[in-house]
C-alpha positions as MATLAB code, in Angstrom:
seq = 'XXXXXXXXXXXXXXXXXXXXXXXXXXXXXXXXXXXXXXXXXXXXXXXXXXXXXXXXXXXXXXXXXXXXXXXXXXXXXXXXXXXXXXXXXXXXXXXXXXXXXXXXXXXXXXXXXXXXXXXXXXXXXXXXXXXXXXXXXXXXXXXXXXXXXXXXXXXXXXXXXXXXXXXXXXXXXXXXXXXXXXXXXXXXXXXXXXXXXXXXXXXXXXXXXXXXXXXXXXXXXXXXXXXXXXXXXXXXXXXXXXXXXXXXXXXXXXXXXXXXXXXXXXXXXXXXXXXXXXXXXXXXXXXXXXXXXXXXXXXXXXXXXXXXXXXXXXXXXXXXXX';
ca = [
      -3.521  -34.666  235.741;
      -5.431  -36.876  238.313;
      -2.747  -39.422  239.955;
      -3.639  -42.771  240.168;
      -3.464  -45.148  243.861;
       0.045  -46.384  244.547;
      -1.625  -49.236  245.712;
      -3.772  -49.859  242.941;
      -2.203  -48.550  239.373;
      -5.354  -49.908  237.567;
      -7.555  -48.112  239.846;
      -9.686  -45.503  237.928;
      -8.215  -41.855  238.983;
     -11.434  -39.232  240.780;
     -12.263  -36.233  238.511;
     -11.072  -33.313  240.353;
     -13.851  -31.343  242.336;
     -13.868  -27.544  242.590;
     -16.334  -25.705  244.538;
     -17.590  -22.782  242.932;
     -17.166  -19.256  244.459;
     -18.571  -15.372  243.585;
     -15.133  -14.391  243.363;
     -14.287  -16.882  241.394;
     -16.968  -16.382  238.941;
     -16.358  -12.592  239.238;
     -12.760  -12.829  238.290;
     -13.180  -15.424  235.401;
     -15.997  -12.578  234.428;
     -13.566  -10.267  234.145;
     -10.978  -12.003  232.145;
     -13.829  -13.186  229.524;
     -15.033   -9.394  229.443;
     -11.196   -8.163  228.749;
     -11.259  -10.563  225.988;
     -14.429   -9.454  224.611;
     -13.322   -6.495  223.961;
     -10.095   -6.412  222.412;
     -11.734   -5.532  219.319;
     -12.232   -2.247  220.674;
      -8.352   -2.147  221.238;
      -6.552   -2.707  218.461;
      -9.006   -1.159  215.859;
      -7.315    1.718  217.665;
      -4.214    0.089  216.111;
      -5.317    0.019  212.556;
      -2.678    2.327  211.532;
      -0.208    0.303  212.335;
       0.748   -3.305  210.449;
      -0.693   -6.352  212.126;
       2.618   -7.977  212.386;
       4.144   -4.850  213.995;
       0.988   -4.946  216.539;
       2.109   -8.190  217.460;
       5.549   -7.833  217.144;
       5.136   -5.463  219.983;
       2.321   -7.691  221.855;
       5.519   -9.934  222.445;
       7.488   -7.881  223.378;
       5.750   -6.214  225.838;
       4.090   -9.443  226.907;
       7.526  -10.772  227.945;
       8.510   -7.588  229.608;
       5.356   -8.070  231.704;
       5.720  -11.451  232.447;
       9.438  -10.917  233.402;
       8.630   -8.659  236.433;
       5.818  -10.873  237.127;
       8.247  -14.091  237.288;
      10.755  -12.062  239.031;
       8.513  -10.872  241.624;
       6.562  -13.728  242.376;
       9.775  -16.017  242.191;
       8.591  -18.813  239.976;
      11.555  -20.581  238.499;
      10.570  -24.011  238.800;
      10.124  -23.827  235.065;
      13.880  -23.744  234.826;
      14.367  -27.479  236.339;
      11.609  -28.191  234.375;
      13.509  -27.073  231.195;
      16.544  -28.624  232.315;
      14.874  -32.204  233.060;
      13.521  -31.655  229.378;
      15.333  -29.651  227.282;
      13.493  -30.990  224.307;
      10.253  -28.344  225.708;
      12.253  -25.744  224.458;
      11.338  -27.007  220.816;
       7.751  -27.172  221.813;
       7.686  -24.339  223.107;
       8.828  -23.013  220.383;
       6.320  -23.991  217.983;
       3.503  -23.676  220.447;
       4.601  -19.785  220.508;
       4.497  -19.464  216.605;
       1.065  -21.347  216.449;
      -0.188  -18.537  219.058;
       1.724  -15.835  217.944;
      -0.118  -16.919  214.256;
      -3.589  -17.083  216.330;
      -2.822  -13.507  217.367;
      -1.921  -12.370  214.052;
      -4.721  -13.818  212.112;
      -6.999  -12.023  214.929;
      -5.378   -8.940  214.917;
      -5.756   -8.626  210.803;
      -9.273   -9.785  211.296;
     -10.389   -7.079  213.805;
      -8.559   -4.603  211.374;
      -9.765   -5.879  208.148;
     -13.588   -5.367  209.308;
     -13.702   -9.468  209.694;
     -14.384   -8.891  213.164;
     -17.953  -11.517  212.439;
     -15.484  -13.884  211.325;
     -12.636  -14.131  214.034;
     -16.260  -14.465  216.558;
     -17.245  -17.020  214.456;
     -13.568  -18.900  214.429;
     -13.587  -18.649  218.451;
     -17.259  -20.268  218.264;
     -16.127  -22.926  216.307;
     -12.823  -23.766  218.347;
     -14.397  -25.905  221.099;
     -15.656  -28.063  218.739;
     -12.416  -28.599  216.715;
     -10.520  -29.064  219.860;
     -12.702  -32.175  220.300;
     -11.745  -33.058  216.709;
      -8.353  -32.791  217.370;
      -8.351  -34.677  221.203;
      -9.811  -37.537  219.024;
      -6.710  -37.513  217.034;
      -3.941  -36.407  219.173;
      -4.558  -37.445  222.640;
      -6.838  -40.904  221.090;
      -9.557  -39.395  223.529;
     -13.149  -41.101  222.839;
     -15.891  -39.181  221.961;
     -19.518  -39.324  223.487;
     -22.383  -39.924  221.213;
     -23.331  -36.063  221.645;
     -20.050  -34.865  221.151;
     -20.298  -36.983  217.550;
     -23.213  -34.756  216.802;
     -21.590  -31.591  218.102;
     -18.706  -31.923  215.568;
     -21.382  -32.775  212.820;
     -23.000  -29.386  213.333;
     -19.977  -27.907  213.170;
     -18.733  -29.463  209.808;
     -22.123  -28.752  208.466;
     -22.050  -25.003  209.335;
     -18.107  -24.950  207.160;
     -20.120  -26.855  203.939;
     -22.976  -24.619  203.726;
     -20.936  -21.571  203.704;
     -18.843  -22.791  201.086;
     -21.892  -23.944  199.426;
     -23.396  -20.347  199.812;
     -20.792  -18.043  200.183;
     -18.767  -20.234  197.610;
     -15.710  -19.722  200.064;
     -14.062  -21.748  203.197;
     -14.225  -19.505  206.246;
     -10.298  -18.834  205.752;
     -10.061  -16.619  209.257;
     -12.304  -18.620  211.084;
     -10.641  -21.853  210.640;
      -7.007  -20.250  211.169;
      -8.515  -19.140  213.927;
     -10.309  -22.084  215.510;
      -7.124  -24.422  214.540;
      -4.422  -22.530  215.983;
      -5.873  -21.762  219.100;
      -7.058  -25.921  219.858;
      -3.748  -27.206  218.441;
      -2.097  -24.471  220.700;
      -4.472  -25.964  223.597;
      -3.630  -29.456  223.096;
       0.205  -28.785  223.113;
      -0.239  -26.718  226.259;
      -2.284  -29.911  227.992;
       1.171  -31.758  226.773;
       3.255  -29.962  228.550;
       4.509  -29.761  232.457;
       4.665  -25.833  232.140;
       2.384  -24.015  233.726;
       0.564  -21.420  231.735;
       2.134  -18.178  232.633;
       6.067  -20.063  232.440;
       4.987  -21.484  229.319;
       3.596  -18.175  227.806;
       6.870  -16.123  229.275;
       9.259  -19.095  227.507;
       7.240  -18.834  224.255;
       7.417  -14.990  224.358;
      11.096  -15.225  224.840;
      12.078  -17.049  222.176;
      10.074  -15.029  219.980;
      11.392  -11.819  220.737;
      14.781  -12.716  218.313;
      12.472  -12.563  215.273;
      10.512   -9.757  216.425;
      13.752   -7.817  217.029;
      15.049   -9.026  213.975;
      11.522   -7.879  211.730;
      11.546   -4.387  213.566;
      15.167   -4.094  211.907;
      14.801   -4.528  208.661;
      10.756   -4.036  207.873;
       9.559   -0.094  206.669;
       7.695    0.329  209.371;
       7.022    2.978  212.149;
       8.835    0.512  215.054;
      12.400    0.188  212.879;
      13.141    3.812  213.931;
      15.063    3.617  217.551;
      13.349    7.168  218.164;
       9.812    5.650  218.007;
      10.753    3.786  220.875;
      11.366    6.515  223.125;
       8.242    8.311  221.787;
       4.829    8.989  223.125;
       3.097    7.271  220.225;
       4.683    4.055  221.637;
       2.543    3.739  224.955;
      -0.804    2.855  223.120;
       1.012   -0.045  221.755;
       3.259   -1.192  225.311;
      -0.786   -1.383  226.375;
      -0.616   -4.905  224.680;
       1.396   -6.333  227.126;
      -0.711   -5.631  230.117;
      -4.028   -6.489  228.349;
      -2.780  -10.087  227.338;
      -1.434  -11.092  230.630;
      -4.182   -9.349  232.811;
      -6.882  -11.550  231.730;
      -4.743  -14.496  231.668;
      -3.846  -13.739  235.046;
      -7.178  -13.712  235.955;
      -8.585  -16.875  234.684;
      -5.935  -18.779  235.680;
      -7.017  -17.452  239.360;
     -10.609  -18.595  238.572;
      -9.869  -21.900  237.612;
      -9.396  -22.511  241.363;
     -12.534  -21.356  242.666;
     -15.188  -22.230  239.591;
     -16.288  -25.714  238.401;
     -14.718  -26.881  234.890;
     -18.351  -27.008  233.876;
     -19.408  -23.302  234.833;
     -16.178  -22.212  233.023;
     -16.523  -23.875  230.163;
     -20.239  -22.485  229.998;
     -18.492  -18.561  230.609;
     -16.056  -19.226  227.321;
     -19.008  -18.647  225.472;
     -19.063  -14.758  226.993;
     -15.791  -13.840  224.433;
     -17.473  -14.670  221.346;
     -21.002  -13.627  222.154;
     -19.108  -10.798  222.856;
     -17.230  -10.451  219.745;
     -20.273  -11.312  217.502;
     -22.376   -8.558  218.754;
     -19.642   -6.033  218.593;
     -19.099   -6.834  214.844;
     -23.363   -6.990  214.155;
     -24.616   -4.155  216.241;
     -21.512   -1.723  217.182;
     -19.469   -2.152  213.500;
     -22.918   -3.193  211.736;
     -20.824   -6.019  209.331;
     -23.125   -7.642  207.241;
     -25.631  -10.649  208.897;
     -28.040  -12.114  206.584;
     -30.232  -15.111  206.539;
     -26.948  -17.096  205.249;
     -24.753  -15.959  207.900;
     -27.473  -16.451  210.450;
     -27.696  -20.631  209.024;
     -23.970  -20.928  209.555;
     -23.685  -19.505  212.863;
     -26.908  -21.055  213.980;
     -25.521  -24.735  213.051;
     -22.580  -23.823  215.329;
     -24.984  -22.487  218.262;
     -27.027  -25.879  217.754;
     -23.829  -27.845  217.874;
     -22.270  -25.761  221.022;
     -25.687  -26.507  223.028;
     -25.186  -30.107  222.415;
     -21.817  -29.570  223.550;
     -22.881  -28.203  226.685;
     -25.450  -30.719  227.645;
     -23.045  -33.011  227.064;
     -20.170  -31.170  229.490;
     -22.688  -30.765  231.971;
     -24.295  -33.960  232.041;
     -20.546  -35.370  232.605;
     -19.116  -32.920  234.801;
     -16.609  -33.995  237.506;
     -19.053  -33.393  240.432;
     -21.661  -35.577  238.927;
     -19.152  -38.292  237.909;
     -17.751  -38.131  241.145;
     -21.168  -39.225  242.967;
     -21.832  -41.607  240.720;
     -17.576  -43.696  241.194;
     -18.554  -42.880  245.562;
     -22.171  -44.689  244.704;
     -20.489  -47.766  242.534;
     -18.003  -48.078  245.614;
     -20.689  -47.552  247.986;
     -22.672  -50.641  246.212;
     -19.297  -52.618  246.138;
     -19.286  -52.330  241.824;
     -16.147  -50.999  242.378;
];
């Protein structure tokens, strides 16, 4: 959050400036690349039931997160906690709505649906604009208007022409934005949010690996060889998180927001040309009203982005309009 002058409280705050680096764009590369190609992953998985995959995604998650905490000695979340103990409820519910995300995505990969779950991640910038208008009272720009329109347009006509709502795609696109919003609600930091949230899921994972038929309610799978494949979910969720939180330091909001795009693009051709779903001249309308409305999007980010807004507040001062 940009801090206003003590001097002046009414004082308009300066959009935060970050210059952009190779390394930076490098390292956000590889986190968008990592997430690209989880499909890849867990339809290694499909033998296994989606909640179990991320029963143990938690799990392993938290275990990964704990020796990262520990070694890098970041506690501050615990005065945090202690100043507001009420986070722990949010928290809470922000790690069901991701641990739904997760699930949802996780079925979709495995279902063949992996077209769809692209297709949800498409539409999520969008409805996170939706919900800042409704949540955080944030006003939208005429483009953004337009943006959303697309967007809303693309949902009618495929349940005008498919004669069904895009069930995985909206589960998709919600949970993540409403988990987004929550997260820009909160004083944790990403990785001490995402360790709390994993934490106080692991109860009901613990408690679902007890009584559920499945491969992970036998202690002996555990200790097993078959288990490593599935301990790999730890590492590949916090890896790439790891890494784009490194890049937001060193690449512009705008060029970042731009790079997003990479998972999805990803995911759609993975699901069209490597698992050859289905794409006809329907599908190609609906996702096409959602490229239309992400362009506008974009023009719209970039022609507002914190560099240029900053010139503009130093020219208004400069000119005494300020």
């Amino acid at each position: 959050m940009s801090s206003h002058s003590l001097n002046n409280v009414h004082a308009k705050p300066k959009p935060a400036v970050i210059r952009t680096t190779n390394k930076g764009v490098l390292t956000a590369l590889g986190a968008f690349l990592i997430w690209g190609s989880f499909p890849f992953y867990f339809k290694q998985l499909g033998e296994y039931n989606a909640i179990e995959i991320i029963g143990h995604r938690i799990v392993w998650t938290f275990v990964c997160l704990t020796i990262v905490l520990v070694i890098g000695k970041r506690w501050q979340w615990v005065t945090t906690l202690k100043n507001n103990p009420h986070l722990i409820w949010i928290t809470f519910v922000s790690g069901l709505i991701i641990a739904c995300n997760w699930l949802t995505y996780v079925w979709a990969v495995n279902a063949n649906q992996v077209l769809e779950a692209s297709l949800g991640y498409f539409i999520s910038p969008l409805v996170g604009i939706m919900l800042s208008l409704v949540f955080l009272k944030e006003r939208l720009r005429p483009l953004q208007w337009i943006a959303v329109a697309f967007a809303l347009s693309s949902v009618l006509i495929q349940v005008v022409m498919l004669g069904k709502l895009p069930i995985v795609s909206l589960v998709l696109a919600l949970s993540f934005s409403v988990y987004g919003v929550m997260q820009r609600r909160t004083p944790l930091q990403a990785l001490d949010a995402l360790f709390l949230e994993t934490a106080l899921l692991l109860p009901l994972c613990i408690w679902w690996f007890l009584q559920a038929d499945v491969a992970s309610a036998n202690i002996e799978f555990w200790w097993s060889s078959e288990i490593w494949f599935l301990m790999l979910a730890g590492p590949i969720t916090l890896v790439p998180l790891l890494l784009f939180n490194k890049s937001t330091k060193m690449v512009a909001y705008s060029i970042l927001s731009f790079m997003n795009y990479l998972t999805p693009t990803m995911i759609f051709c993975l699901a069209v040309f490597y698992y050859h779903e289905p794409f006809d001249t329907k599908r190609l309308m609906i996702f096409g009203l959602i490229w239309i409305g992400l362009a506008l999007f974009s023009i719209d980010l970039w022609q507002n982005r914190p560099s240029k807004v900053l010139k503009q507040l130093q020219k208004k001062q400069k000119n005494g309009e300020l």
